[in-house]
Amino acid sequence: MKRCKRGKILFGSLLVFSFAIILLLYAKLENTEHEENGLENINNYSPIALLEDTIVYDYFNDDDEFVIGCYDIESKNLSDVICVDGFYISSGLPAVIEDSVILPVTLYTNEHKLLMINADSNTSDTIFNDYNSSAIDVVSTMNTAIYMLSTIRDNSIETSYIRKYNETTNKMDICIKKEFANNTGEQIIAFACSNERIYVIVNQIEAEDDIYIEIYDDKNYDLIGKLYFDSELRNDVSENGIIQFYCFNDYIYVRNFTDYGAIGKIENDQVKTVLNLYNLRIAYNGRNTQDNYYGFFLRGGKDFYILDVDTDILYQTNLGLSQDESFRNVLSNGNDICICILDETDTEAFTTKNTTIVDFNELINEAYQIKPIADYLN
């Protein structure tokens, strides 16, 4: 989650504000020494999307303005594409369609913008904007369609809705909507798109801790099923809110505001806990494609996990990190992963020591632990 440092807070809950501040503290990186992997030019920035030949990054400049740019992996050239004036906050989790990155941002004026950055032409465009109550919008894609979750409050009624971007009208068409007022009704707290379906985490307001996943088709948005969390996941989801939700094959990944991340396996109508760890992050892939491998890492740690969804096997490795190194961030494009390695000796600046790109097969060959998913569920 990215947030500008200047100005006072105009909106947003204390929880969101606190989380945004924490991430901002390490969003601005200091200069680091050159490394042998050839990606040293991007060490000063925060990668947010890995494309075929480009890394899209963001950072705050000397004027505390939010900047998004593109790094050409082959030429090693950096190109700042857009500087967002009046930036307030963003989830920092973009969607990717072909060579374009779609990122929602919110301004201090409470204006919400949906930016599209084209990495091929190094250009940007605002494809949609409106005003909402909740500080953060969330985006996901299905093939070439863009979906966005937003929330608006009108007096005592709060409405959360998932909308689909209409390229013809340049507007957002409402697909799924929930409302609550006076502690009665339903609330959408997260959503994800996967395999022609939309997965929606719903909170039943009047029923204490009644939280579940509703599944909708992507044509008529008909409800086609429900999933219920096991007791471990239910507690984390209901008590601590959701900052990230991702669905793939028969699995989900969910991360709450206390930074516990969990991998869950869908069996029948239940989501069972596979792995639930503090600082467990997914190697984020904004393309939202159906891949063979999915990566997970311990932020600030040394453990890296690879989930083979075809064989239901979880691999574990540490990439040979030294005592003074840990994972800062990892991105995926389905085949390769971009890894930012943190310099643990620099405890004040939170600097990236090294940035590298490797493929999943290479990491699997280095795995020191291989366990079937069934071993985690039993």
Coordinates of C-alpha atoms in Angstrom, one line a residue:
M1 CA 0.0 0.0 0.0
K2 CA 1.4 3.4 -1.0
R3 CA 0.7 6.7 0.7
C4 CA 2.1 10.2 0.2
K5 CA 3.7 11.7 3.4
R6 CA 2.5 15.3 3.1
G7 CA -0.7 16.9 4.3
K8 CA -3.1 15.7 6.9
I9 CA -5.4 12.7 6.6
L10 CA -8.7 13.6 5.1
F11 CA -10.4 10.2 5.4
G12 CA -9.7 6.5 5.9
S13 CA -9.8 4.4 9.0
L14 CA -7.1 4.4 11.6
L15 CA -6.2 0.8 10.6
V16 CA -5.7 1.7 6.9
F17 CA -3.8 4.8 7.9
S18 CA -1.4 2.9 10.1
F19 CA -0.8 0.2 7.6
A20 CA -0.1 2.8 4.8
I21 CA 2.4 4.7 7.0
I22 CA 4.3 1.5 7.7
L23 CA 4.7 0.7 4.0
L24 CA 5.6 4.3 3.1
L25 CA 8.6 4.2 5.5
Y26 CA 10.3 1.8 3.1
A27 CA 8.8 2.9 -0.2
K28 CA 11.5 5.5 -0.7
L29 CA 14.8 3.6 -1.1
E30 CA 18.3 5.0 -0.9
N31 CA 21.0 4.4 -3.4
T32 CA 22.7 1.0 -3.3
E33 CA 25.9 -0.4 -4.7
H34 CA 25.8 -2.0 -8.2
E35 CA 25.2 -5.7 -8.2
E36 CA 26.3 -8.4 -10.7
N37 CA 22.8 -9.3 -11.9
G38 CA 22.5 -6.3 -14.2
L39 CA 19.3 -4.9 -12.6
E40 CA 21.1 -2.6 -10.2
N41 CA 19.4 0.5 -11.8
I42 CA 16.0 -0.5 -10.3
N43 CA 17.3 -1.1 -6.8
N44 CA 16.3 2.5 -5.8
Y45 CA 12.6 1.9 -6.8
S46 CA 9.7 -0.4 -5.8
P47 CA 8.7 -2.8 -8.6
I48 CA 4.9 -3.3 -8.8
A49 CA 4.5 -5.4 -12.0
L50 CA 6.7 -7.8 -14.0
L51 CA 6.0 -7.9 -17.7
E52 CA 7.8 -9.9 -20.4
D53 CA 10.6 -7.4 -20.9
T54 CA 9.6 -4.6 -18.6
I55 CA 9.4 -4.0 -14.8
V56 CA 6.9 -1.3 -13.8
Y57 CA 8.0 0.5 -10.7
D58 CA 6.9 3.4 -8.4
Y59 CA 8.6 5.7 -5.9
F60 CA 8.3 9.1 -4.2
N61 CA 10.5 11.8 -5.6
D62 CA 12.2 14.6 -3.7
D63 CA 9.0 16.6 -3.6
D64 CA 7.1 13.6 -2.1
E65 CA 5.2 13.2 -5.4
F66 CA 4.1 9.7 -6.4
V67 CA 5.9 8.6 -9.7
I68 CA 5.2 5.5 -11.8
G69 CA 7.7 4.4 -14.4
C70 CA 9.0 1.6 -16.6
Y71 CA 12.4 -0.2 -16.6
D72 CA 13.5 -1.9 -19.8
I73 CA 15.2 -5.2 -18.7
E74 CA 17.3 -5.5 -21.8
S75 CA 18.5 -1.9 -22.2
K76 CA 18.5 -1.2 -18.4
N77 CA 16.8 2.1 -19.1
L78 CA 14.5 3.8 -16.6
S79 CA 11.6 6.0 -17.8
D80 CA 9.3 7.8 -15.5
V81 CA 5.9 7.8 -17.1
I82 CA 3.6 9.7 -14.8
C83 CA 3.8 11.9 -11.7
V84 CA 0.5 11.8 -9.7
D85 CA -0.4 15.3 -8.4
G86 CA -2.2 15.3 -5.1
F87 CA -1.6 11.6 -4.5
Y88 CA -3.0 10.3 -1.2
I89 CA -3.1 6.4 -1.2
S90 CA -3.1 3.3 -3.3
S91 CA -3.2 -0.4 -2.7
G92 CA -0.1 -0.7 -4.9
L93 CA -1.5 -3.9 -6.4
P94 CA -2.1 -3.3 -10.1
A95 CA -3.8 -5.4 -12.7
V96 CA -2.1 -6.2 -16.0
I97 CA -3.5 -6.7 -19.5
E98 CA -1.0 -7.3 -22.2
D99 CA 1.6 -4.5 -22.0
S100 CA -0.6 -2.2 -19.8
V101 CA -0.7 -1.9 -16.1
I102 CA -3.9 -0.6 -14.4
L103 CA -3.6 0.9 -11.0
P104 CA -6.2 2.7 -8.8
V105 CA -5.1 5.7 -6.9
T106 CA -6.9 8.1 -4.6
L107 CA -6.1 11.8 -4.3
Y108 CA -6.3 14.2 -1.3
T109 CA -9.5 15.6 -2.9
N110 CA -11.2 12.2 -2.4
E111 CA -11.1 11.7 -6.2
H112 CA -10.5 8.1 -7.2
K113 CA -8.6 7.6 -10.5
L114 CA -8.0 4.4 -12.5
L115 CA -4.6 4.9 -14.3
M116 CA -3.4 2.8 -17.3
I117 CA 0.3 2.8 -17.9
N118 CA 1.4 1.4 -21.3
A119 CA 4.8 -0.1 -20.9
D120 CA 5.3 -0.5 -24.6
S121 CA 4.9 3.2 -25.4
N122 CA 5.8 4.6 -21.9
T123 CA 2.5 6.6 -21.9
S124 CA -0.3 6.8 -19.3
D125 CA -4.0 7.7 -19.3
T126 CA -6.7 8.1 -16.7
I127 CA -9.4 5.7 -18.0
F128 CA -11.9 6.4 -15.2
N129 CA -12.5 8.6 -12.2
D130 CA -15.1 9.2 -9.5
Y131 CA -15.6 10.0 -5.8
N132 CA -16.0 7.3 -3.2
S133 CA -16.0 7.0 0.6
S134 CA -13.5 4.3 1.1
A135 CA -9.9 5.3 0.6
I136 CA -8.8 2.3 -1.4
D137 CA -10.1 0.7 -4.5
V138 CA -9.1 -2.9 -5.6
V139 CA -8.7 -4.1 -9.2
S140 CA -8.6 -7.5 -10.8
T141 CA -8.9 -8.7 -14.4
M142 CA -10.6 -11.5 -16.3
N143 CA -9.1 -12.0 -19.7
T144 CA -9.2 -8.3 -20.9
A145 CA -12.0 -7.1 -18.6
I146 CA -11.2 -4.8 -15.7
Y147 CA -13.1 -5.2 -12.4
M148 CA -12.9 -2.8 -9.5
L149 CA -14.2 -3.0 -5.9
S150 CA -15.3 0.3 -4.3
T151 CA -17.3 1.5 -1.4
I152 CA -19.5 4.6 -0.9
R153 CA -21.5 5.8 2.1
D154 CA -24.7 7.8 1.7
N155 CA -25.9 9.0 5.1
S156 CA -26.5 5.7 7.1
I157 CA -26.3 3.4 4.1
E158 CA -23.0 1.9 3.0
T159 CA -22.8 0.3 -0.5
S160 CA -19.9 -1.9 -1.7
Y161 CA -19.9 -2.8 -5.3
I162 CA -17.9 -4.6 -7.9
R163 CA -17.9 -2.8 -11.2
K164 CA -16.7 -3.7 -14.7
Y165 CA -15.0 -1.1 -16.9
N166 CA -17.0 -0.4 -20.0
E167 CA -14.6 0.6 -22.8
T168 CA -17.4 2.0 -24.9
T169 CA -18.8 4.4 -22.4
N170 CA -15.6 4.9 -20.3
K171 CA -17.8 4.2 -17.2
M172 CA -18.0 1.4 -14.6
D173 CA -21.0 -0.9 -14.9
I174 CA -22.2 -2.4 -11.6
C175 CA -22.0 -6.2 -11.5
I176 CA -22.4 -7.2 -7.8
K177 CA -23.6 -4.9 -5.0
K178 CA -24.1 -5.3 -1.3
E179 CA -25.6 -2.8 1.2
F180 CA -25.9 -2.4 4.9
A181 CA -27.4 0.1 7.3
N182 CA -28.0 0.2 11.1
N183 CA -26.0 -3.0 11.6
T184 CA -28.1 -5.0 9.1
G185 CA -27.2 -6.2 5.6
E186 CA -24.0 -7.4 3.8
Q187 CA -20.6 -6.0 3.0
I188 CA -18.1 -6.9 0.3
I189 CA -14.7 -6.8 1.9
A190 CA -12.6 -8.4 -0.9
F191 CA -12.9 -10.0 -4.3
A192 CA -10.8 -11.9 -6.8
C193 CA -11.3 -13.1 -10.4
S194 CA -10.3 -16.6 -11.4
N195 CA -11.3 -19.1 -14.2
E196 CA -14.3 -17.2 -15.5
R197 CA -15.7 -16.7 -12.0
I198 CA -15.7 -13.8 -9.4
Y199 CA -15.0 -14.8 -5.8
V200 CA -16.4 -12.3 -3.3
I201 CA -15.7 -12.3 0.5
V202 CA -18.9 -11.3 2.1
N203 CA -19.4 -10.2 5.7
Q204 CA -23.0 -10.7 7.0
I205 CA -23.3 -7.7 9.3
E206 CA -26.0 -8.8 11.6
A207 CA -24.5 -12.2 12.2
E208 CA -21.4 -12.1 14.3
D209 CA -18.3 -13.4 12.5
D210 CA -20.5 -14.7 9.7
I211 CA -18.1 -14.4 6.8
Y212 CA -17.8 -16.5 3.6
I213 CA -17.0 -16.5 -0.1
E214 CA -19.7 -16.2 -2.7
I215 CA -19.0 -17.4 -6.2
Y216 CA -20.5 -15.6 -9.3
D217 CA -20.3 -16.3 -13.0
D218 CA -18.8 -13.6 -15.1
K219 CA -21.6 -13.3 -17.6
N220 CA -24.9 -12.6 -15.8
Y221 CA -23.3 -12.4 -12.3
D222 CA -25.5 -15.2 -10.9
L223 CA -24.6 -16.7 -7.6
I224 CA -23.4 -20.2 -8.3
G225 CA -22.0 -21.3 -4.9
K226 CA -20.5 -20.5 -1.5
L227 CA -17.3 -21.4 0.3
Y228 CA -16.8 -21.4 4.1
F229 CA -13.5 -20.9 5.9
D230 CA -12.1 -23.5 8.3
S231 CA -11.9 -22.2 11.9
E232 CA -8.3 -21.0 11.6
L233 CA -8.8 -18.9 8.5
R234 CA -12.2 -17.7 9.7
N235 CA -10.7 -16.1 12.7
D236 CA -8.0 -14.3 10.7
V237 CA -10.4 -13.1 8.1
S238 CA -13.2 -12.0 10.4
E239 CA -11.2 -10.3 13.1
N240 CA -8.4 -8.5 11.2
G241 CA -9.8 -7.4 7.9
I242 CA -8.5 -8.2 4.4
I243 CA -5.8 -6.3 2.5
Q244 CA -5.2 -8.9 -0.3
F245 CA -7.2 -11.7 -1.8
Y246 CA -6.2 -13.9 -4.7
C247 CA -7.8 -17.1 -6.2
F248 CA -6.1 -19.6 -8.5
N249 CA -7.1 -23.1 -9.5
D250 CA -8.4 -24.8 -6.3
Y251 CA -6.5 -22.5 -4.0
I252 CA -6.8 -19.0 -2.4
Y253 CA -4.4 -16.7 -0.9
V254 CA -5.5 -14.1 1.7
R255 CA -3.6 -11.6 3.8
N256 CA -5.1 -9.5 6.7
F257 CA -4.2 -6.1 8.1
T258 CA -2.0 -7.7 10.8
D259 CA 0.1 -9.1 7.9
Y260 CA -0.7 -12.8 8.4
G261 CA -0.8 -14.5 5.0
A262 CA -2.5 -17.8 4.3
I263 CA -2.8 -20.3 1.5
G264 CA -6.1 -22.2 1.5
K265 CA -7.2 -25.3 -0.4
I266 CA -10.7 -25.5 -1.7
E267 CA -12.3 -28.8 -1.0
N268 CA -16.0 -29.2 -1.7
D269 CA -17.6 -26.1 -0.1
Q270 CA -14.8 -25.4 2.4
V271 CA -11.5 -23.6 2.3
K272 CA -8.9 -25.5 4.4
T273 CA -5.7 -23.9 5.7
V274 CA -2.5 -25.1 4.0
L275 CA 0.0 -22.5 5.4
N276 CA -0.7 -19.6 7.7
L277 CA 2.3 -17.5 8.6
Y278 CA 3.2 -14.0 9.7
N279 CA 4.6 -12.0 6.7
L280 CA 3.7 -14.7 4.2
R281 CA 3.3 -12.9 0.9
I282 CA 2.3 -14.1 -2.6
A283 CA 4.6 -13.4 -5.5
Y284 CA 2.1 -11.1 -7.0
N285 CA 1.0 -11.6 -10.7
G286 CA -1.3 -8.8 -11.9
R287 CA -2.1 -10.7 -15.1
N288 CA -4.3 -13.1 -13.1
T289 CA -3.6 -16.0 -15.4
Q290 CA -4.0 -19.7 -14.6
D291 CA -0.4 -20.7 -14.1
N292 CA 1.4 -24.0 -13.2
Y293 CA 3.4 -22.5 -10.3
Y294 CA 2.7 -19.8 -7.7
G295 CA 5.4 -18.4 -5.4
F296 CA 5.1 -17.3 -1.8
F297 CA 7.8 -15.7 0.4
L298 CA 8.3 -14.5 4.0
R299 CA 8.8 -10.8 3.8
G300 CA 11.9 -9.9 5.9
G301 CA 12.7 -13.6 6.0
K302 CA 14.5 -16.2 3.9
D303 CA 11.9 -18.9 3.2
F304 CA 10.4 -19.2 -0.3
Y305 CA 7.6 -21.5 -1.3
I306 CA 6.5 -22.8 -4.7
L307 CA 3.1 -24.3 -5.1
D308 CA 2.7 -26.7 -8.0
V309 CA -1.1 -26.6 -8.5
D310 CA -1.0 -29.5 -11.0
T311 CA 0.6 -32.0 -8.6
D312 CA -0.5 -30.3 -5.4
I313 CA 3.0 -30.2 -4.1
L314 CA 4.6 -27.4 -2.1
Y315 CA 8.4 -26.8 -2.5
Q316 CA 10.5 -24.8 -0.1
T317 CA 13.9 -23.1 -0.6
N318 CA 15.8 -20.0 0.6
L319 CA 17.6 -19.1 -2.6
G320 CA 20.9 -19.3 -0.7
L321 CA 20.4 -15.9 1.0
S322 CA 23.1 -15.0 3.4
Q323 CA 22.6 -14.0 7.1
D324 CA 22.5 -10.3 6.1
E325 CA 19.9 -10.8 3.4
S326 CA 16.1 -11.3 3.3
F327 CA 13.2 -10.9 0.9
R328 CA 11.8 -7.5 0.4
N329 CA 9.4 -8.1 -2.4
V330 CA 8.8 -10.7 -5.2
L331 CA 6.7 -10.4 -8.4
S332 CA 5.7 -13.0 -10.9
N333 CA 4.5 -13.0 -14.5
G334 CA 3.6 -16.7 -14.4
N335 CA 7.0 -18.0 -15.8
D336 CA 9.6 -15.8 -14.1
I337 CA 9.8 -14.0 -10.8
C338 CA 11.5 -10.7 -10.0
I339 CA 13.1 -10.8 -6.5
C340 CA 14.1 -7.8 -4.5
I341 CA 16.6 -8.8 -1.8
L342 CA 16.8 -6.6 1.4
D343 CA 20.1 -5.5 2.9
E344 CA 19.6 -6.5 6.6
T345 CA 22.8 -4.6 7.6
D346 CA 21.1 -1.3 6.8
T347 CA 18.5 -1.2 9.5
E348 CA 17.5 2.5 9.0
A349 CA 17.2 3.0 5.2
F350 CA 15.6 -0.3 4.3
T351 CA 17.6 -0.6 1.1
T352 CA 17.4 -3.1 -1.7
K353 CA 20.7 -4.9 -2.0
N354 CA 20.0 -6.8 -5.1
T355 CA 17.3 -7.3 -7.8
T356 CA 17.2 -10.4 -9.9
I357 CA 15.0 -12.4 -12.2
V358 CA 14.8 -16.2 -12.1
D359 CA 12.4 -18.8 -13.4
F360 CA 10.3 -21.2 -11.3
N361 CA 12.0 -24.3 -12.7
E362 CA 15.4 -23.0 -11.4
L363 CA 13.9 -22.5 -8.0
I364 CA 12.3 -25.9 -7.9
N365 CA 15.7 -27.5 -8.7
E366 CA 17.1 -25.7 -5.6
A367 CA 14.3 -26.8 -3.3
Y368 CA 15.4 -28.6 -0.1
Q369 CA 11.9 -29.6 1.0
I370 CA 9.1 -31.1 -1.0
K371 CA 5.8 -31.9 0.6
P372 CA 2.4 -32.8 -0.8
I373 CA -0.4 -30.5 0.1
A374 CA -2.2 -33.4 1.8
D375 CA 0.5 -33.4 4.5
Y376 CA -0.4 -29.9 5.4
L377 CA -4.2 -30.6 5.6
N378 CA -4.0 -33.7 7.8

